[in-house]
Coordinates of C-alpha atoms and ligand atoms in Angstrom, one line a residue:
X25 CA 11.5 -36.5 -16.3
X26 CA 12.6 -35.3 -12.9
X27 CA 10.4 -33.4 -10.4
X28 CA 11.6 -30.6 -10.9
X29 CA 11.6 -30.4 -14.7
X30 CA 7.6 -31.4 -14.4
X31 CA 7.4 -28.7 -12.3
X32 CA 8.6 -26.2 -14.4
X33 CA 6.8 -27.6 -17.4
X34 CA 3.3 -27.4 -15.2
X35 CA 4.1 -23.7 -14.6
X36 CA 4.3 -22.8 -18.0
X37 CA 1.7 -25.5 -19.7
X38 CA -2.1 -25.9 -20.3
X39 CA -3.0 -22.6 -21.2
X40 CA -2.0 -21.2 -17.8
X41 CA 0.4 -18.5 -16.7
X42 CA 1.6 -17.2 -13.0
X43 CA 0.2 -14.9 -10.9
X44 CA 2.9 -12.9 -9.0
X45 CA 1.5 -11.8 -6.0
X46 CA 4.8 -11.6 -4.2
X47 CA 5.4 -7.6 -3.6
X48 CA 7.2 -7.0 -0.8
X49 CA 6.0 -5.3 2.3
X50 CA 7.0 -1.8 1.1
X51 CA 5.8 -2.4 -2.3
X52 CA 2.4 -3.9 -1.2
X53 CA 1.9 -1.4 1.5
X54 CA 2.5 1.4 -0.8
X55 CA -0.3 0.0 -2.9
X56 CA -2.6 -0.4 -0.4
X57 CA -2.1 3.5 0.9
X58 CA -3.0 4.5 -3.2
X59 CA -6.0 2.5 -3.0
X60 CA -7.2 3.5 -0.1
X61 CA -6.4 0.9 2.7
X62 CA -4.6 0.9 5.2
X63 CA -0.5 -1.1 4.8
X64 CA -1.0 -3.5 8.2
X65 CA -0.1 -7.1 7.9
X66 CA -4.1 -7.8 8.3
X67 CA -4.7 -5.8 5.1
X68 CA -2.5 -7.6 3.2
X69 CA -3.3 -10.9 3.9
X70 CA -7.1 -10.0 3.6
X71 CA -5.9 -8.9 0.0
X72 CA -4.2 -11.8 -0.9
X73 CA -6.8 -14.2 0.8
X74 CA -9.4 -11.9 -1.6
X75 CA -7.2 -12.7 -4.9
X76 CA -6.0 -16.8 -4.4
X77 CA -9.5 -17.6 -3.2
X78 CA -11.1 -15.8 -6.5
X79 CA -13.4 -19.0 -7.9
X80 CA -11.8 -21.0 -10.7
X81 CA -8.2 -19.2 -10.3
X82 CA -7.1 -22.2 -11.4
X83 CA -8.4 -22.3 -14.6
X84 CA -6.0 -20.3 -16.1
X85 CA -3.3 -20.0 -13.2
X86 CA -0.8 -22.4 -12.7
X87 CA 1.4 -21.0 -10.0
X88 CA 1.2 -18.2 -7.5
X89 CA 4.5 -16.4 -6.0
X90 CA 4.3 -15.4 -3.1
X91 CA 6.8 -12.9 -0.9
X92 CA 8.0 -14.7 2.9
X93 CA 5.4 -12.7 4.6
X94 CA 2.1 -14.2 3.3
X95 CA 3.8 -17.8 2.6
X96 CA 3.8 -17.7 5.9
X97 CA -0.1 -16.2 6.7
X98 CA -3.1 -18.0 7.0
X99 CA -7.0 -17.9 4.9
X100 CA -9.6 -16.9 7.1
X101 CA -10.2 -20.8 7.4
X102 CA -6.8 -21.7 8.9
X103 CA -4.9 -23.1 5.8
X104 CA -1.8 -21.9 5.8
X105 CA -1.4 -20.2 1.9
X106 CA 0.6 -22.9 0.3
X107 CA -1.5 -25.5 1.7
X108 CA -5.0 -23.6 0.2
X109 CA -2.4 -23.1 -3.3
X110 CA -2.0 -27.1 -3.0
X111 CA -6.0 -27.9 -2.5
X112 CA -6.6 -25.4 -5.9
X113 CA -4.0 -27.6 -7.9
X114 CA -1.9 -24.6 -8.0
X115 CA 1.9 -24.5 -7.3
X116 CA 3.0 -22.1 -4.3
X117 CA 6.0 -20.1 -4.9
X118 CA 8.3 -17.6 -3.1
X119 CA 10.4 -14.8 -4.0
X120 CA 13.8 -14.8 -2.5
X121 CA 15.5 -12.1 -3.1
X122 CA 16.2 -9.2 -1.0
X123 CA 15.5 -6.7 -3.2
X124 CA 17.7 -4.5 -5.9
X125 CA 20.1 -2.2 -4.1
X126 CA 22.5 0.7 -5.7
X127 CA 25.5 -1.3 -6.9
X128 CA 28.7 0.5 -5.6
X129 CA 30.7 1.8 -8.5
X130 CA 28.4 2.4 -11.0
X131 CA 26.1 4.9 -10.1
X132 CA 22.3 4.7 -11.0
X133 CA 22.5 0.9 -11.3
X134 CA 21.7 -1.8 -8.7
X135 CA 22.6 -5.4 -8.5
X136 CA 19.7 -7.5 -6.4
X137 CA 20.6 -9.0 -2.9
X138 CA 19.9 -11.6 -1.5
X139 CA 22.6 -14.8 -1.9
X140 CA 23.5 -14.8 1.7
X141 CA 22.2 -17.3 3.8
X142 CA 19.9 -18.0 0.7
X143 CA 20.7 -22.1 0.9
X144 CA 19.1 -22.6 4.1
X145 CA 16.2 -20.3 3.6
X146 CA 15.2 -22.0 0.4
X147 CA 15.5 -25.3 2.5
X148 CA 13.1 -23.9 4.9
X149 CA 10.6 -22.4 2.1
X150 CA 10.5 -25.9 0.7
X151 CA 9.5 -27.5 4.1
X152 CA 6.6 -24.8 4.2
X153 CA 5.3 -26.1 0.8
X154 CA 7.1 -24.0 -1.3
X155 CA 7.7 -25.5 -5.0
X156 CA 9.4 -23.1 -7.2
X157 CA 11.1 -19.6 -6.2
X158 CA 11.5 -16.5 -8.2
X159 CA 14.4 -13.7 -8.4
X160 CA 14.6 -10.4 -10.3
X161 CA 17.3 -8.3 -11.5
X162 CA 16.2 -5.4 -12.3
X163 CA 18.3 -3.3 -15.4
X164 CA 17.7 0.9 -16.2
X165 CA 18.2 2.2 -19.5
X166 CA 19.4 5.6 -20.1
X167 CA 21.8 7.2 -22.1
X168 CA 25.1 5.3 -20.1
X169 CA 23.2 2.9 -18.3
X170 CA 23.2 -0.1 -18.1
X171 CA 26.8 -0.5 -17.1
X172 CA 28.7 -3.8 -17.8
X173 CA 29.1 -4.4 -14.1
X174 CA 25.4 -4.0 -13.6
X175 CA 24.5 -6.7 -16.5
X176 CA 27.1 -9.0 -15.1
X177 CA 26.7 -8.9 -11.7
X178 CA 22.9 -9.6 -12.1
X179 CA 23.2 -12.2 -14.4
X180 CA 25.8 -13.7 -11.6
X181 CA 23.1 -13.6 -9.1
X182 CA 20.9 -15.2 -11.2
X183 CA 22.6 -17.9 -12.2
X184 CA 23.9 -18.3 -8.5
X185 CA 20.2 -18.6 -7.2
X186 CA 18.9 -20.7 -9.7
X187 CA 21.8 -23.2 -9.0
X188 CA 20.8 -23.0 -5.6
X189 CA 17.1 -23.5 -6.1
X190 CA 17.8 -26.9 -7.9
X191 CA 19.8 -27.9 -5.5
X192 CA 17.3 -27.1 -2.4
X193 CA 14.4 -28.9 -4.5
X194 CA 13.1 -25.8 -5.9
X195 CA 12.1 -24.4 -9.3
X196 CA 13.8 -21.3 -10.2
X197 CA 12.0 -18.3 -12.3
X198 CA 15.0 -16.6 -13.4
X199 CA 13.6 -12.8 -13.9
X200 CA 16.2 -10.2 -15.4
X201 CA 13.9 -7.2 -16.1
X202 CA 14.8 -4.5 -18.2
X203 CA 12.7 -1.5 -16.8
X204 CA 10.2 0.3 -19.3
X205 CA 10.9 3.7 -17.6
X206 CA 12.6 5.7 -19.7
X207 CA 12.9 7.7 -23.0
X208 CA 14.4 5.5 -24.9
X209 CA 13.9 4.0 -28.0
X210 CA 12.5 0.4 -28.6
X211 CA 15.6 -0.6 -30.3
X212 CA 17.7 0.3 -27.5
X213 CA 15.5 -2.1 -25.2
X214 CA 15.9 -4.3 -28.1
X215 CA 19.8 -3.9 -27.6
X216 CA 20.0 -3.8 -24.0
X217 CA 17.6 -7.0 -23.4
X218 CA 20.1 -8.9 -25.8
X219 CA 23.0 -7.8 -24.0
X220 CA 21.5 -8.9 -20.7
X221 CA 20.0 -12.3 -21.8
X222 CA 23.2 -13.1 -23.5
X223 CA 25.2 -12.7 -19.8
X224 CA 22.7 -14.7 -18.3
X225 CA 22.7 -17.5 -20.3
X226 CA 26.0 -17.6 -20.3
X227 CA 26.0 -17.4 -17.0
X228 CA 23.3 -20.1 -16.4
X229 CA 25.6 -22.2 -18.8
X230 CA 28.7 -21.5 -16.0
X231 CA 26.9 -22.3 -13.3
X232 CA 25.5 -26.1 -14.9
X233 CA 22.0 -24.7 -14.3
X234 CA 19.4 -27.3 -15.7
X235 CA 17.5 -25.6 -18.1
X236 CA 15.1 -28.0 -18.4
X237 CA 13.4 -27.4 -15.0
X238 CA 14.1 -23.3 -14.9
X239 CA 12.0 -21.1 -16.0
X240 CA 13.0 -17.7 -17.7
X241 CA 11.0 -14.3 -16.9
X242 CA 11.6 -11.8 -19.4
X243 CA 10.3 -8.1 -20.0
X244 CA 8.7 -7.6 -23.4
X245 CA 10.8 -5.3 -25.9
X246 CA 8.7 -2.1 -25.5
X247 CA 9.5 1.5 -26.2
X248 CA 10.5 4.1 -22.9
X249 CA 7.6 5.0 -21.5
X250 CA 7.8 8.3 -21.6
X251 CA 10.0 8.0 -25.3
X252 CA 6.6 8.9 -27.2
X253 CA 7.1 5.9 -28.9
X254 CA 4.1 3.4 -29.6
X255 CA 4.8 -0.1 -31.3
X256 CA 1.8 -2.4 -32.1
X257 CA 1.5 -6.0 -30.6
X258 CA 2.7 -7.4 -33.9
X259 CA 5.8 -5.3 -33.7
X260 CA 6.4 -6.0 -29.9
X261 CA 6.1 -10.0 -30.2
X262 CA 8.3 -9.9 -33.0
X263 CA 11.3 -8.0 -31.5
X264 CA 10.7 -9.8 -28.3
X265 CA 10.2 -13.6 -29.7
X266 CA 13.0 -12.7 -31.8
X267 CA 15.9 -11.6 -29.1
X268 CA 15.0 -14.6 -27.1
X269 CA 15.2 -17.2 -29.9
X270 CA 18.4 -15.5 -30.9
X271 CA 20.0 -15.4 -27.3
X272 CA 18.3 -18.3 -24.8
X273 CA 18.9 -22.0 -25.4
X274 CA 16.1 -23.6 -26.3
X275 CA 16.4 -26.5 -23.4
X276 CA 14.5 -23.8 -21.5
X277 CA 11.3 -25.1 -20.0
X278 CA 9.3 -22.0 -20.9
X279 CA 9.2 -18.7 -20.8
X280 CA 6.7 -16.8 -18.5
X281 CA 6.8 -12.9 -18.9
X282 CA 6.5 -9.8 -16.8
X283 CA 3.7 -7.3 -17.4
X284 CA 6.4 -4.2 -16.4
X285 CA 3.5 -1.5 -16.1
X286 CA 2.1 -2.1 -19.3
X287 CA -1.4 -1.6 -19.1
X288 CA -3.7 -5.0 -18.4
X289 CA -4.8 -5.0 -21.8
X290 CA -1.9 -3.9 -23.7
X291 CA 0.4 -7.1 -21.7
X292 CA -2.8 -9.4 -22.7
X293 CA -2.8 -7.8 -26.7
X294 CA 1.2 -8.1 -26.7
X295 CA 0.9 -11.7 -25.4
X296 CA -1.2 -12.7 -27.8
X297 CA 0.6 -11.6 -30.8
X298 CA 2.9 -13.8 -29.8
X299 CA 1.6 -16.8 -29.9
X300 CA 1.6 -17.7 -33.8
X301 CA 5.0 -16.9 -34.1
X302 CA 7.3 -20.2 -34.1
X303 CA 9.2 -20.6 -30.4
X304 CA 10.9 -23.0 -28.8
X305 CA 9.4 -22.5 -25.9
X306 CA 5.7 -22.2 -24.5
X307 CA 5.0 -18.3 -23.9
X308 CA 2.9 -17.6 -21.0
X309 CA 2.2 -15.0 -18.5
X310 CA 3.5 -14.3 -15.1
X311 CA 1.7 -10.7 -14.6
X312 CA 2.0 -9.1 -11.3
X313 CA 0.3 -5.7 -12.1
X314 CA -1.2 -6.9 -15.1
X315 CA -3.5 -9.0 -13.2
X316 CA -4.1 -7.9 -10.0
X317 CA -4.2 -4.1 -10.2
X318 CA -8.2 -3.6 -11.4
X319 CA -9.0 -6.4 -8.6
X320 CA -7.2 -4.1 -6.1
X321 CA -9.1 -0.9 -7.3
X322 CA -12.1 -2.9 -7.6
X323 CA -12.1 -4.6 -4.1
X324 CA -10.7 -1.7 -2.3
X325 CA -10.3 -3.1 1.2
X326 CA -14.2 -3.4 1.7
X327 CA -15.4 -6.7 2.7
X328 CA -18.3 -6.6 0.4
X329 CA -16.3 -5.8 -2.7
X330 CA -14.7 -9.1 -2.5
X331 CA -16.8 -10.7 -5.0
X332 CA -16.3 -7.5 -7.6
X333 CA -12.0 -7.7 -6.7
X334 CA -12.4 -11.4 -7.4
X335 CA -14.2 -11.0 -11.1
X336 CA -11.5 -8.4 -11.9
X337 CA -8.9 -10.3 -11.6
X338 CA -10.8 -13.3 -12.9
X339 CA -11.6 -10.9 -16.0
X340 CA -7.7 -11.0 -16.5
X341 CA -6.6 -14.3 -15.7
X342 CA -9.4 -15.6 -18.3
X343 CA -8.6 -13.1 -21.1
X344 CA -4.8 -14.0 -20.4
X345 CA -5.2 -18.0 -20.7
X346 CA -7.8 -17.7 -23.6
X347 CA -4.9 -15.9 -25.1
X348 CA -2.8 -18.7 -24.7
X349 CA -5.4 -22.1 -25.9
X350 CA -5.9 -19.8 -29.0
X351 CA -10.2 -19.3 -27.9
X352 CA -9.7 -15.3 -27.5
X353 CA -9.8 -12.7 -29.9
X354 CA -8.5 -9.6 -28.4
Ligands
LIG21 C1 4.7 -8.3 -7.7 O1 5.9 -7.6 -7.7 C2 7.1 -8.3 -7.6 C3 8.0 -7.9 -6.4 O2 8.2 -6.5 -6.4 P1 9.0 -5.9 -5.2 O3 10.0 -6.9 -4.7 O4 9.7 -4.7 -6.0 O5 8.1 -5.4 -4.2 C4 7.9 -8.2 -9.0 O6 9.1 -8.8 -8.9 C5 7.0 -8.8 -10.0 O7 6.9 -10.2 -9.7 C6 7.5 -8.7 -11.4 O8 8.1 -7.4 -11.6 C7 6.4 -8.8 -12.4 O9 5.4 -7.9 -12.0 P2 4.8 -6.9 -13.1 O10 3.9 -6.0 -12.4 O11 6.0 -6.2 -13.8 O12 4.1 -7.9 -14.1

């Protein structure tokens, strides 16, 4: 087994999931101003110091990604943040794109940036402890979107980074999300996910991508959120363990899922219904929201509501693993 296909397996094994704490500076600032604190670099590194240093994170987290600013910030004690993810037994990661930009052409649809001078920043990433990478596509439903340019060109990018990753020493989380906002129906998502895990596989498959030691990051199949629409876990795990198994290759080394602004509990109860069903794959977590947003209303920038941030998010992380080693009954 190579490095890098132990990597992937760690990520996705032992009852763990990932913890994507890896918005970007607009994304996290924004966050920050709704709960109250103020966006400066500061605050979020205080925020992510509060979350990675919550006791026993690595009980049921594996990995955490990270976005270039905080891989590159120091805990209160000087470590740099890959170097306190390595004392934890927990794999650093970094997101590398540059974000999902309107894609000229087909209006309403963007294809995510990021593949220039991506080589030697992944080179550098690895040299600051970095040991898997993560990149998201991002796909819109409506009534004419997604276009086929927008499904291909992602799917490109994706398979282009992921190449890229393996060849720099890194992991890749391949993430092609297929947004819940919307009114559409869940067997449109249904459609659409199929349609966009089909082009990236065969894109993967283009690009000689080693499956083995690449992790895939899929949204649940879920009805629009504003379609009116409610499915049950049952119904959820099966759609969604079903278009995977009929469109990924099983060589995959697991399958780690985004939370999409589900509710915490509704991504836990969805995840769990999914594990009895027969996969391939292990299914596991990698929750951005999901996790961490009661441990950012919780902790609200105050230095003594650390401790009640850290057993909010430790609230989720457990319920998620017990999930996963079958102890939970949600
Ligand atoms: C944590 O948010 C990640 C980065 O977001 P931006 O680059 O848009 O700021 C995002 O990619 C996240 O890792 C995934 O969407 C999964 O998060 P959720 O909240 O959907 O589980």
């Amino acid at each position: 087994m190579s490095v890098l296909t132990e990597t992937a397996a760690a990520l996705v094994s032992g009852g763990k999931g990932i913890l994507a704490a890896d918005e970007s500076i607009g994304t996290m600032s924004s966050r920050l101003e709704a709960a109250g604190v103020a966006p400066t670099e500061e605050n979020r590194r205080a925020y992510r110091e509060m979350l990675v240093t919550t006791p026993d994170l690595a009980d049921g987290v594996s990995g955490v990604i990270f976005c270039d600013e905080t891989l590159r910030q120091r805990l209160s004690d000087d470590r740099p943040f890959p170097q306190a993810m390595q004392d934890l037994g927990i794999l650093p990661g970094i997101k590398v794109d540059t974000g999902a930009k309107p894609l000229p052409g087909s209006p309403g649809d963007t294809v995510t940036e990021g593949l220039d001078g991506l080589f030697p920043r992944l080179q550098e990433y690895v040299t600051l402890g970095a040991r898997f990478a993560k990149w998201r596509g991002v796909i819109t439903i409506d009534r004419t979107r997604p276009s086929v340019a927008a499904v291909r060109s992602n799917a490109h990018a994706l398979a282009r980074y992921a190449s890229a990753c393996h060849q720099a020493g890194l992991v890749p989380i391949v993430e092609p999300e297929v947004l819940m906002t919307g009114s559409h129906s869940m067997a449109r998502c249904r459609e659409v996910t199929a349609r966009v895990l089909q082009a990236v596989a065969q894109e993967l498959r283009s690009f000689g991508v080693d499956l083995a030691a690449t992790v895939l990051k899929p949204n649940m199949v879920l009805p629009g959120s504003s379609s009116g629409e409610h499915a049950s876990p049952d119904v959820v795990a099966q759609a969604t363990v079903g278009v995977l198994i009929e469109q990924m290759p099983a060589e995959l080394a697991g399958v780690a899922f985004l939370s999409g602004g589900q509710s915490p509990r509704g991504a836990t109860a969805n995840l769990a219904a999914m594990q009895p069903l027969p996969s391939p794959w292990p299914l596991t977590f990698s929750f951005g929201r999901a996790l961490v947003d009661p441990a950012l209303a919780a902790w609200r920038g105050e230095a003594d509501l650390i401790e009640a941030g850290q057993q909010a998010l430790s609230e989720r992380t457990s319920a998620n693993s017990a999930v996963l080693t079958g102890s939970a009954v949600v």
